[in-house]
XYZ file of C-alpha atoms in Angstrom:
761
model
C -22.784 19.240 27.233
C -19.209 20.662 27.397
C -18.442 24.073 26.023
C -15.978 22.244 23.428
C -18.657 19.915 22.280
C -21.109 22.955 21.986
C -18.495 25.085 20.159
C -17.673 21.963 17.771
C -21.436 21.424 16.856
C -22.073 24.987 16.302
C -19.200 25.241 13.766
C -20.318 21.954 12.084
C -23.814 23.354 11.736
C -22.325 26.860 10.335
C -20.089 24.932 7.946
C -22.857 22.828 6.617
C -25.265 25.879 6.112
C -22.358 27.826 4.154
C -21.677 24.638 1.916
C -25.307 24.284 1.115
C -25.711 27.978 0.250
C -22.268 27.742 -2.035
C -23.762 24.827 -3.973
C -27.069 26.747 -4.545
C -24.982 30.018 -5.871
C -22.626 27.703 -8.009
C -25.639 25.803 -9.508
C -27.427 29.163 -10.114
C -24.616 30.592 -11.832
C -23.298 27.536 -13.811
C -26.326 26.388 -15.785
C -25.820 23.505 -18.220
C -24.475 25.004 -21.677
C -27.162 25.267 -24.528
C -26.667 25.446 -28.254
C -26.424 29.192 -29.469
C -26.319 31.196 -32.709
C -23.010 32.275 -34.183
C -21.682 35.594 -32.831
C -18.841 37.715 -34.565
C -15.749 38.314 -32.361
C -13.946 40.455 -34.851
C -11.069 39.943 -37.280
C -13.108 37.260 -39.286
C -13.673 35.016 -36.076
C -16.927 33.972 -35.200
C -18.141 31.465 -32.213
C -21.057 29.362 -31.245
C -22.016 26.510 -28.962
C -22.772 23.458 -31.313
C -25.139 20.657 -30.158
C -23.239 17.353 -30.138
C -24.326 13.642 -29.226
C -22.652 12.642 -25.888
C -20.081 9.997 -25.992
C -19.350 7.277 -23.370
C -16.784 4.365 -23.789
C -16.641 4.917 -27.529
C -20.590 4.723 -28.112
C -22.859 7.730 -28.867
C -25.639 8.042 -26.420
C -29.092 9.694 -26.972
C -28.150 12.569 -24.800
C -26.799 15.822 -25.889
C -24.372 18.417 -24.881
C -22.702 21.299 -26.374
C -19.120 21.998 -27.577
C -17.960 25.711 -27.739
C -15.991 26.448 -30.961
C -14.505 29.344 -32.414
C -13.670 29.476 -36.272
C -11.591 31.981 -38.105
C -12.766 32.277 -41.665
C -10.413 32.679 -44.528
C -9.582 35.978 -46.011
C -9.662 35.637 -49.676
C -8.541 38.066 -52.443
C -10.735 38.798 -55.366
C -9.027 36.083 -57.533
C -9.520 33.357 -55.003
C -13.045 34.677 -54.208
C -14.281 33.963 -57.898
C -12.479 30.680 -57.709
C -15.591 28.361 -56.377
C -13.248 25.312 -56.911
C -10.619 26.388 -54.249
C -11.288 25.109 -50.918
C -8.951 26.763 -48.122
C -7.168 24.255 -45.805
C -9.034 23.467 -42.684
C -6.829 23.444 -39.532
C -8.182 22.336 -36.120
C -6.222 23.486 -33.092
C -6.748 21.163 -29.847
C -5.665 22.648 -26.739
C -4.407 20.747 -23.778
C -5.356 19.833 -20.283
C -6.096 21.978 -18.321
C -6.923 24.619 -21.089
C -9.415 25.990 -23.431
C -9.614 27.318 -27.049
C -8.333 30.788 -26.090
C -5.138 29.345 -25.309
C -4.734 28.482 -28.970
C -5.746 31.963 -30.333
C -2.260 33.645 -30.639
C -1.353 30.349 -32.893
C -4.579 30.691 -34.664
C -3.930 34.342 -35.545
C -0.189 33.717 -36.878
C -1.407 30.949 -39.186
C -1.890 32.065 -42.720
C -5.067 34.363 -43.330
C -6.446 32.276 -46.175
C -6.704 29.139 -43.889
C -10.001 28.157 -42.076
C -8.908 27.621 -38.524
C -11.173 25.824 -35.824
C -10.645 25.989 -32.220
C -12.885 24.018 -30.170
C -13.276 23.737 -26.139
C -12.869 20.244 -25.578
C -15.908 18.640 -23.830
C -15.685 19.550 -20.028
C -13.398 22.568 -20.601
C -13.930 26.144 -21.155
C -17.408 26.801 -22.192
C -18.439 23.181 -23.307
C -20.731 21.148 -21.255
C -19.204 19.856 -18.007
C -21.439 16.876 -17.502
C -20.055 14.744 -20.095
C -19.914 10.901 -18.962
C -16.470 10.367 -20.634
C -13.533 12.846 -20.797
C -11.217 10.417 -22.382
C -9.250 11.399 -25.757
C -11.042 8.717 -27.435
C -14.350 10.487 -26.590
C -12.920 14.090 -27.238
C -11.908 12.880 -30.918
C -15.467 12.003 -31.552
C -16.744 15.341 -30.216
C -14.260 17.118 -32.502
C -15.459 15.234 -35.636
C -18.892 16.015 -34.837
C -17.978 19.737 -34.728
C -16.435 19.339 -37.981
C -19.628 17.701 -39.459
C -21.552 20.563 -38.063
C -19.341 22.921 -39.848
C -19.509 20.931 -43.013
C -15.900 20.523 -43.455
C -14.062 17.562 -44.884
C -10.550 16.574 -44.198
C -8.730 18.621 -41.794
C -5.146 19.249 -40.631
C -4.945 18.625 -36.942
C -2.725 20.225 -34.431
C -2.795 18.813 -31.104
C -1.070 20.486 -27.871
C -0.298 18.206 -24.899
C -3.440 16.182 -24.166
C -4.803 17.399 -27.629
C -2.115 15.446 -29.439
C -3.698 12.348 -27.895
C -7.098 13.466 -29.223
C -5.537 13.819 -32.720
C -4.223 10.583 -32.720
C -7.410 9.021 -31.547
C -9.205 11.100 -34.389
C -7.035 9.222 -37.053
C -7.802 5.965 -35.492
C -11.595 6.334 -35.722
C -11.894 8.745 -38.494
C -8.759 8.328 -40.724
C -10.641 9.851 -43.749
C -11.100 13.125 -41.801
C -7.278 13.667 -40.840
C -5.056 15.107 -43.584
C -2.161 15.569 -41.376
C -0.950 15.536 -37.361
C 1.089 17.982 -35.674
C 2.079 16.899 -32.273
C 2.912 20.042 -30.177
C 4.478 19.143 -26.743
C 2.417 16.382 -26.918
C 1.471 13.263 -24.895
C 1.866 9.923 -26.410
C 3.256 6.554 -25.455
C 2.288 5.472 -21.769
C 5.966 4.338 -20.871
C 7.141 8.090 -21.053
C 4.094 9.598 -19.182
C 4.603 10.499 -15.646
C 5.466 7.264 -13.569
C 5.377 5.360 -16.773
C 2.598 2.846 -15.831
C -1.018 3.046 -16.710
C -2.154 1.644 -13.254
C 0.104 3.779 -11.370
C -0.846 7.096 -13.310
C -4.323 6.176 -12.896
C -3.809 5.963 -9.190
C -2.056 9.416 -9.221
C -4.914 11.020 -11.350
C -7.465 9.357 -9.453
C -6.124 11.056 -6.054
C -5.961 14.312 -7.839
C -9.685 14.077 -9.068
C -10.591 13.062 -5.506
C -8.746 16.125 -4.085
C -10.095 18.251 -6.651
C -13.556 17.001 -5.980
C -13.242 17.467 -2.422
C -12.016 21.109 -2.790
C -14.880 21.926 -5.100
C -17.720 20.170 -3.447
C -16.916 20.032 0.386
C -15.432 23.649 0.679
C -17.813 26.691 0.743
C -16.373 28.849 -1.930
C -19.518 29.960 -3.738
C -17.878 29.687 -7.138
C -14.420 31.156 -6.480
C -12.486 28.017 -6.807
C -14.220 26.886 -10.166
C -12.315 29.101 -12.327
C -9.032 29.112 -9.932
C -8.818 25.331 -9.980
C -9.987 24.949 -13.720
C -12.789 22.579 -12.647
C -12.256 18.802 -12.629
C -11.509 18.644 -16.346
C -7.838 18.160 -15.755
C -7.795 15.211 -13.463
C -10.867 13.776 -15.059
C -9.581 13.788 -18.681
C -6.212 12.193 -17.650
C -8.157 9.639 -15.358
C -10.456 8.724 -18.199
C -7.873 8.448 -20.730
C -5.764 5.036 -21.458
C -2.475 6.166 -23.297
C -1.524 2.414 -23.951
C -3.352 2.342 -27.120
C -1.344 5.367 -28.546
C 1.853 3.493 -29.062
C -0.043 1.093 -31.521
C -1.790 4.073 -33.252
C 1.627 5.767 -33.856
C 3.069 2.452 -35.409
C 0.041 2.449 -37.811
C -0.217 5.992 -38.753
C 0.623 6.465 -42.184
C -0.012 10.132 -43.209
C 2.276 13.447 -42.806
C 3.325 14.030 -39.108
C 5.211 17.083 -37.660
C 6.642 16.449 -34.095
C 7.431 19.916 -32.212
C 8.595 19.773 -28.732
C 10.680 21.812 -26.325
C 13.881 20.562 -25.060
C 13.216 21.699 -21.501
C 9.643 20.373 -21.315
C 9.207 19.351 -17.614
C 5.738 17.756 -18.080
C 6.276 15.662 -21.078
C 9.772 14.673 -21.613
C 11.711 15.215 -24.790
C 12.332 11.760 -25.000
C 8.699 11.050 -25.635
C 8.849 13.387 -28.862
C 11.895 11.368 -29.924
C 10.219 8.039 -29.416
C 6.954 9.455 -31.361
C 9.162 10.532 -34.321
C 11.017 7.009 -34.153
C 7.592 5.158 -34.441
C 6.406 7.231 -37.233
C 9.342 7.014 -39.674
C 7.971 9.573 -42.033
C 7.540 12.284 -39.314
C 9.498 15.556 -39.184
C 10.925 16.260 -35.609
C 11.765 19.800 -34.569
C 13.170 20.341 -31.175
C 13.047 24.032 -29.620
C 14.984 25.359 -26.724
C 11.729 26.236 -24.778
C 9.713 24.216 -22.542
C 6.287 22.683 -22.329
C 4.332 26.020 -22.954
C 6.094 27.133 -26.057
C 2.738 27.319 -27.790
C 1.907 30.484 -25.628
C 5.610 31.970 -25.814
C 6.539 31.478 -29.514
C 3.406 31.523 -31.413
C 4.712 33.205 -34.563
C 7.781 31.019 -34.834
C 5.470 27.920 -34.296
C 3.116 29.190 -36.912
C 5.732 29.467 -39.353
C 6.960 25.751 -38.918
C 3.568 24.347 -38.636
C 2.186 26.469 -41.680
C 5.216 25.457 -43.848
C 4.461 21.777 -42.842
C 0.667 21.861 -43.520
C 1.219 23.636 -46.920
C 3.479 20.761 -47.961
C 0.761 18.319 -46.815
C -1.906 20.247 -48.474
C -0.207 20.111 -52.129
C 0.652 16.431 -51.501
C 4.301 16.939 -50.816
C 3.825 15.563 -47.431
C 5.753 12.264 -46.672
C 3.796 9.026 -46.110
C 4.754 5.988 -44.264
C 5.274 4.146 -47.421
C 7.664 6.920 -48.604
C 9.686 6.937 -45.369
C 13.562 6.353 -45.197
C 14.112 2.633 -44.907
C 16.568 3.120 -42.252
C 13.908 4.919 -40.153
C 11.454 2.480 -40.878
C 13.778 -0.282 -39.693
C 14.346 1.603 -36.477
C 10.571 1.941 -36.009
C 10.106 -1.889 -36.278
C 12.234 -2.327 -33.356
C 10.712 -3.177 -30.180
C 10.587 -0.495 -27.253
C 13.415 -0.981 -24.880
C 12.437 -0.004 -21.268
C 15.986 0.993 -20.482
C 15.308 4.066 -22.663
C 13.064 5.484 -20.203
C 14.670 8.551 -19.011
C 15.172 9.252 -15.073
C 12.330 11.427 -13.711
C 13.252 14.820 -13.572
C 12.004 18.421 -13.045
C 8.651 18.912 -11.808
C 7.496 15.443 -11.619
C 10.676 14.506 -9.698
C 9.178 16.807 -6.872
C 5.764 15.146 -7.431
C 7.140 11.541 -7.136
C 9.192 12.465 -4.089
C 6.290 13.901 -2.308
C 4.247 10.758 -3.383
C 6.862 8.630 -1.788
C 7.176 10.692 1.375
C 3.333 10.271 1.891
C 3.532 6.589 1.055
C 5.657 6.036 4.105
C 2.781 7.014 6.424
C 1.150 3.803 5.195
C 4.367 1.463 5.036
C 7.662 2.777 5.738
C 9.591 -0.469 4.906
C 7.582 -1.034 1.881
C 7.906 2.482 0.520
C 11.750 2.256 0.969
C 11.536 -1.101 -1.027
C 9.660 0.326 -3.875
C 11.912 3.622 -3.824
C 15.005 1.237 -4.249
C 13.235 -0.694 -7.192
C 12.715 2.624 -8.774
C 16.353 3.338 -8.497
C 17.070 -0.196 -9.886
C 14.919 0.805 -12.983
C 16.689 4.005 -13.463
C 13.699 6.248 -12.933
C 15.101 7.853 -9.679
C 18.523 8.475 -8.280
C 19.577 6.823 -4.989
C 19.942 10.137 -3.459
C 16.431 11.395 -4.345
C 14.712 8.006 -3.448
C 16.604 8.033 -0.065
C 15.706 11.681 0.765
C 12.081 11.359 -0.031
C 11.803 8.252 2.165
C 13.650 10.020 5.008
C 11.501 13.114 4.717
C 8.202 11.208 4.921
C 9.638 8.862 7.806
C 10.645 12.034 9.724
C 7.393 13.743 9.447
C 5.416 10.791 10.072
C 7.315 9.826 13.249
C 7.141 13.729 14.226
C 3.463 13.567 13.926
C 3.034 10.459 16.133
C 5.297 12.151 18.734
C 3.114 15.252 18.619
C -0.162 13.162 18.714
C 1.055 11.614 21.913
C 2.317 14.901 23.422
C -0.793 17.285 22.580
C -3.586 14.563 22.098
C -2.754 12.070 24.794
C -4.826 8.915 25.726
C -8.171 10.144 24.444
C -6.718 10.116 20.804
C -6.042 6.417 21.152
C -9.617 5.919 21.513
C -10.455 7.648 18.333
C -10.033 7.395 14.344
C -7.474 7.186 12.687
C -4.966 6.405 15.527
C -6.946 3.569 16.982
C -6.920 1.828 13.599
C -3.257 1.378 13.922
C -2.394 1.075 17.457
C -4.260 0.110 20.737
C -3.976 1.956 24.108
C -2.677 -1.277 25.734
C 0.238 -1.448 23.283
C 1.054 2.298 24.045
C 0.950 1.616 27.769
C 3.319 -1.217 27.373
C 5.857 0.856 25.086
C 5.465 3.571 27.929
C 6.672 1.125 30.529
C 9.601 -0.081 28.242
C 10.559 3.540 27.466
C 10.665 4.569 31.248
C 13.119 1.558 31.647
C 15.056 1.866 28.682
C 15.071 5.710 27.898
C 15.490 7.132 24.269
C 17.508 4.036 23.317
C 14.312 2.411 22.665
C 13.522 5.244 20.220
C 16.556 4.112 18.277
C 16.048 0.608 18.700
C 12.227 0.467 17.620
C 13.457 1.767 14.067
C 14.764 -1.818 13.570
C 11.972 -3.747 15.518
C 8.790 -4.164 13.275
C 5.596 -3.258 15.150
C 7.105 -1.314 17.939
C 7.780 2.189 16.210
C 4.140 3.370 16.193
C 3.420 2.745 20.023
C 6.892 3.872 21.119
C 6.676 7.208 19.425
C 3.158 7.851 20.806
C 4.241 6.991 24.323
C 7.406 9.033 23.989
C 5.129 11.955 23.390
C 2.842 11.275 26.257
C 5.666 10.876 28.554
C 6.808 14.514 27.972
C 10.061 13.437 26.277
C 12.229 16.296 24.989
C 11.121 16.984 21.353
C 14.917 17.833 20.493
C 16.212 14.654 22.018
C 13.536 12.564 20.554
C 14.031 14.046 17.015
C 17.669 13.457 17.202
C 17.391 9.825 18.179
C 14.863 8.860 15.448
C 16.414 10.901 12.887
C 19.669 9.100 13.491
C 17.995 5.907 13.243
C 16.057 6.837 9.911
C 19.553 7.989 8.499
C 21.163 4.729 9.265
C 18.301 2.328 8.242
C 16.609 3.979 5.226
C 19.628 4.260 3.074
C 20.365 0.402 3.841
C 16.876 -0.527 3.021
C 16.883 1.464 -0.324
C 20.226 0.208 -1.214
C 19.376 -3.487 -0.559
C 16.084 -3.006 -2.741
C 18.080 -1.429 -5.552
C 20.736 -4.130 -5.479
C 17.937 -6.790 -5.330
C 16.214 -5.264 -8.155
C 19.236 -4.827 -10.388
C 20.118 -8.445 -9.665
C 16.793 -9.697 -10.721
C 16.964 -7.522 -13.964
C 13.442 -5.961 -12.912
C 14.074 -2.905 -15.210
C 10.855 -3.670 -17.235
C 8.678 -0.767 -16.281
C 5.716 -2.437 -17.771
C 5.931 -5.312 -15.396
C 4.301 -4.052 -12.586
C 3.088 -7.332 -11.215
C 6.645 -8.576 -11.189
C 7.976 -5.448 -9.346
C 4.943 -5.702 -6.916
C 5.746 -9.421 -6.220
C 9.398 -8.578 -5.766
C 8.696 -5.584 -3.586
C 6.429 -7.855 -1.437
C 9.128 -10.696 -1.257
C 11.766 -8.120 -0.080
C 9.291 -6.925 2.493
C 8.974 -10.366 3.877
C 12.786 -10.980 3.912
C 13.326 -7.651 5.579
C 10.697 -8.236 8.513
C 11.655 -11.911 8.908
C 15.473 -10.901 9.031
C 14.848 -8.185 11.534
C 12.783 -10.460 13.690
C 15.110 -13.304 13.524
C 17.845 -10.856 15.033
C 16.355 -10.992 18.530
C 15.044 -13.628 20.628
C 11.715 -11.908 21.201
C 11.318 -11.890 17.348
C 12.325 -15.078 17.017
C 9.694 -16.302 19.437
C 6.959 -14.098 17.799
C 7.867 -15.827 14.379
C 7.458 -19.211 16.184
C 3.992 -18.163 17.389
C 2.936 -17.050 13.890
C 4.060 -20.511 12.521
C 2.219 -22.181 15.298
C -0.845 -20.299 14.639
C -0.651 -21.724 10.796
C 0.118 -25.103 11.584
C -2.081 -26.007 14.853
C -5.758 -26.001 13.968
C -6.767 -24.808 17.276
C -5.508 -21.304 16.324
C -6.852 -21.203 12.890
C -9.047 -17.842 12.163
C -12.744 -18.296 12.334
C -12.914 -17.472 8.424
C -11.578 -21.121 8.019
C -14.244 -22.627 10.094
C -17.308 -20.662 9.411
C -17.968 -20.859 5.784
C -18.420 -24.624 5.699
C -21.042 -24.139 8.418
C -22.735 -21.304 6.571
C -22.814 -23.358 3.304
C -24.508 -26.158 5.182
C -27.003 -23.963 6.905
C -27.555 -22.457 3.335
C -28.204 -25.980 1.950
C -30.648 -26.844 4.634
C -32.580 -23.716 4.170
C -32.825 -24.374 0.381
C -33.694 -27.970 0.756
C -36.490 -27.091 3.434
C -37.575 -24.048 1.497
C -37.196 -21.758 4.509
C -34.532 -19.025 4.826
C -35.377 -18.650 8.387
C -34.951 -22.412 9.069
C -31.941 -21.807 11.311
C -33.966 -19.779 13.682
C -35.921 -22.873 15.098
C -32.608 -24.245 16.693
C -33.299 -22.065 19.502
C -37.079 -21.025 19.332
C -37.088 -18.466 22.145
C -34.387 -16.504 20.244
C -35.513 -14.593 17.233
C -32.181 -15.352 15.246
C -31.790 -19.006 16.790
C -28.577 -17.623 18.409
C -27.096 -17.310 15.078
C -26.077 -13.681 15.211
C -27.168 -10.332 16.700
C -28.981 -11.642 19.677
C -29.557 -9.736 23.033
C -27.746 -11.372 25.754
C -30.024 -9.535 28.515
C -33.303 -10.991 26.832
C -31.815 -14.369 26.667
C -30.760 -14.266 30.477
C -34.123 -12.747 31.326
C -35.908 -15.476 29.672
C -33.893 -18.258 31.434
C -34.476 -16.507 34.794
C -38.125 -16.259 34.007
C -38.123 -19.947 33.397
C -36.737 -20.607 36.782
C -33.128 -21.267 35.973
C -30.332 -20.059 38.179
C -28.530 -17.527 36.263
C -25.903 -14.749 37.110
C -27.909 -11.471 38.323
C -27.709 -9.062 35.451
C -28.884 -5.567 34.547
C -28.658 -3.272 31.584
C -26.889 0.074 31.943
C -28.512 3.175 30.896
C -27.164 5.074 27.688
C -24.416 7.485 28.464
C -25.887 11.042 29.352
C -24.377 14.232 27.302
C -22.644 15.357 30.377
C -20.526 12.073 31.176
C -20.809 8.581 32.569
C -21.767 9.170 36.050
C -25.409 7.951 35.330
C -23.987 4.639 34.324
C -21.360 4.526 37.292
C -24.488 5.026 39.604
C -26.651 2.322 37.779
C -23.711 -0.070 38.566
C -23.493 0.980 42.141
C -27.040 0.572 42.579
C -26.690 -2.972 40.943
C -24.321 -4.159 43.475
C -26.268 -2.654 46.360
C -29.675 -4.514 45.229
C -28.043 -7.514 44.794
C -25.750 -7.535 47.836
C -22.399 -7.700 45.581
C -19.153 -6.060 45.420
C -16.429 -5.678 42.861
C -15.422 -7.438 40.642
C -18.160 -7.361 38.250
C -18.705 -8.423 34.545
C -19.372 -5.654 31.843
C -20.095 -6.865 28.205
C -21.934 -5.658 25.298
C -25.585 -6.654 25.203
C -25.012 -7.799 21.498
C -21.571 -9.432 20.550
C -19.984 -12.618 19.697
C -16.721 -14.443 20.673
C -16.060 -12.643 23.780
C -15.577 -9.183 22.284
C -15.280 -6.402 24.935
C -16.251 -8.602 27.753
C -14.145 -7.444 30.692
C -13.729 -8.285 34.453
C -14.103 -4.918 36.322
C -12.507 -4.807 39.798
C -12.808 -1.001 40.795
C -14.305 2.104 39.911
C -11.245 3.414 37.879
C -11.447 0.301 35.671
C -15.248 0.744 35.486
C -14.986 4.429 34.251
C -12.193 3.530 31.741
C -14.314 0.584 30.181
C -17.408 2.973 29.890
C -15.146 5.821 28.557
C -14.048 3.596 25.764
C -17.559 2.005 24.890
C -20.203 3.092 22.525
C -22.585 0.162 22.686
C -25.447 -0.999 24.965
C -23.886 -2.448 27.783
C -24.747 -5.105 30.441
C -23.523 -5.326 34.074
C -23.233 -8.969 35.578
C -22.394 -10.779 38.597
C -18.985 -12.176 38.745
C -18.918 -15.801 39.178
C -15.641 -17.238 40.025
C -14.615 -20.684 39.518
C -13.923 -23.406 36.826
C -16.144 -22.376 33.592
C -17.707 -25.098 31.345
C -19.644 -25.022 28.140
C -22.599 -27.470 27.814
C -24.033 -28.381 24.556
C -27.569 -29.538 24.896
C -29.950 -31.022 22.261
C -33.638 -31.804 21.891
C -35.095 -33.249 19.010
C -38.463 -31.618 17.843
C -40.621 -34.390 18.827
C -38.641 -35.590 21.960
C -39.944 -34.704 25.280
C -36.400 -34.577 26.837
C -32.998 -33.673 25.269
C -29.478 -34.856 26.235
C -26.155 -33.307 26.682
C -23.794 -33.995 23.845
C -20.690 -32.435 24.885
C -19.125 -30.627 27.833
C -16.261 -28.405 27.500
C -13.844 -27.220 29.989
C -12.704 -23.733 29.614
C -9.060 -23.780 31.136
C -7.530 -20.629 31.952
C -3.832 -20.748 30.605
C -1.088 -20.117 33.188
C 2.912 -19.785 33.289
C 5.105 -20.521 36.207
C 7.716 -17.991 37.298
C 11.445 -18.921 37.792
C 12.719 -15.869 39.476
C 14.662 -14.703 36.444
C 12.351 -14.140 33.411
C 9.897 -11.302 33.119
C 6.306 -12.243 32.536
C 6.678 -11.204 28.798
C 9.517 -13.723 28.589
C 7.584 -16.417 30.137
C 4.667 -16.006 27.741
C 7.358 -15.918 24.702
C 8.928 -19.082 25.795
C 5.896 -21.217 26.476
C 5.185 -23.488 23.603
C 1.361 -22.800 23.593
C 1.297 -19.258 25.055
C 3.463 -18.019 22.145
C 0.878 -18.761 19.706
C -1.400 -16.484 21.227
C 1.346 -13.954 22.455
C -0.410 -10.855 21.326
C -3.525 -11.533 23.178
C -1.649 -12.561 26.335
C 0.772 -9.510 26.005
C -2.322 -7.258 25.558
C -4.201 -8.839 28.519
C -1.249 -8.408 30.911
C 0.072 -5.005 29.642
C 0.610 -3.686 33.143
C 2.741 -6.432 34.582
C 4.735 -7.714 31.556
C 7.971 -6.235 33.157
C 7.437 -8.135 36.466
C 9.382 -11.169 37.355
C 7.302 -13.886 39.004
C 8.825 -15.782 41.840
C 10.070 -19.153 41.379
C 7.233 -21.476 41.205
C 4.726 -18.748 41.307
C 1.932 -19.591 38.851
C 0.366 -16.587 36.758
C -2.893 -16.795 35.220
C -2.841 -15.069 31.875
C -6.487 -14.623 31.231
C -9.689 -14.828 33.173
C -12.419 -15.126 30.453
C -13.503 -18.552 29.194
C -13.528 -17.656 25.608
C -11.053 -19.368 23.226
C -10.624 -16.499 21.060
C -9.817 -14.406 24.161
C -7.044 -16.737 25.438
C -8.675 -19.713 27.406
């Protein structure tokens, strides 16, 4: 075992032990909340943890949790104290996300002393239970009503800050008799004006936040230090569980008094959202203040005066209802929402969206640029912001590929995640191209789909100057990216794709644009046009159709026979000596050993030992012993003991190739005698009651070849051959070391040497 491997394993064990200890400490210090008695907090304020029934998807469950709540009792003078009929107004203050009831304390203290003020921790926040199954605003509304039931209160004036505004609207939807008025304070509401403007896109964003937060809390040994600093998973979980689409309909139906208070410089919920909420509720009062989103913390006395005056009017029956609203405002409320009214993304979320676009380029640069262009067409982003975000992501991604090639080298090509996207053969091919064309290939690869990743890795492996490389690919990105974003923007505007709710239409348009761009770029070169011809040939010629087209009917027939004969293992009787009948997962070594034991002439075969911790020397020695024992020499055949369709079968011609194959393999391997000559497949059938069988088919395995003309390279010959172009990727990968060779006139060049059709035969 190498020192590096040993150090890595020691660090892994230490991290796992620390993580286990961290979870023990966190579980010990964070016991699930239990109901508690009321405790006095001073200034007529008392607090308790109340038992509530858990809610999931709108249904109350049998399980219970607790909601922590603070209540400020009214201060009554002697006259009021003797008036048993007077009931003080009840005001419920709902915090945002992330948040807790203490965040509403300043506002609670500033409200009239004669009012009863209830401030709960929403479920999953503050001191309330964290194990609730549903954190959505719909579930939170149910919990708040359960708190009011426990307190014995009837109707309440609900003030919802940020996410709490969604809870207030859901309270009125489900329990209208419990809501006397609603105040939306820097509140969320209509989906179209929340973050990216679409429920599904926002859900992806919040799901990503939730995943990152969960990873930080559960996979990092922090012993509880991050629980308070990150605020737990309540914030991403509450927004991930919440569907804001119904809030528009609730606002359209709400018929009681409403106050909408919003900051003009709110960078979290745009002020346009408050204007839309006020439009949908024609009886509402709209108050715009010069502050930002967190005005509840900054201007509590001024807010209390505004909110207190509104609640006082509603309490004495002077609040305006929908039926009493101005007819002009009612007519405006009836108009459908115009997506063109959606404001451009600004402030904090402009930075978030730009970073998301930059990260998205790591997956697909062209599709991200197209998506950014469509957002420009919608008016959500400026052209400059969209282009800058894409260029940033492309530059960073390309630089990371270059550095991976420079500092990780060839071993990185054998490991995830790089081997998910590029093969060592493609990088080798790009390296040879790079050596012949120089930095111009870096510039050109920006406009040739499929060549960027291997080219940039190859440039790093060859020790190219970082400064020169960065200048080349940055110049290409600065030229290509604005053009692509501009093209997508014009197409989106021309198609009038400005409806932010039409996500499917935008998605289809983006995919269509991507196809147009890819096909257009490929059509610009002879190589690209031939690759397109090869793809068309694979679609139109059944010989090249993929296995998932052919196998389902066979599997359906096998399933039918198994059902008909009441035997799931029926297929195994086809080849009785093979446990699965040769269907899948059989051991080639066992099959060949069985044939040899029966006296059949089979190629000499041996199983290699598993690799030792120190390297592959034992396996190399086993191959050398096999050659000596059977009087053989290179070449030999190496193949997995279990495998189908020629996967990982290779003809090995020397020890260098042998070690390279073994280094890349992680499966039980066979070494086999190489038998040259023409290869055939013989299909033999014997009926169960027959003494002898018959041959029903003989298939000749022809090895494809091209003929040189002294002018074209081997790659050009492959691309120009009508059949070879249909499997160009296979042949190019199999001949990666000689693609730039120019065969002599009349010289035949065999392209593959394995008699398996999916490997090129």
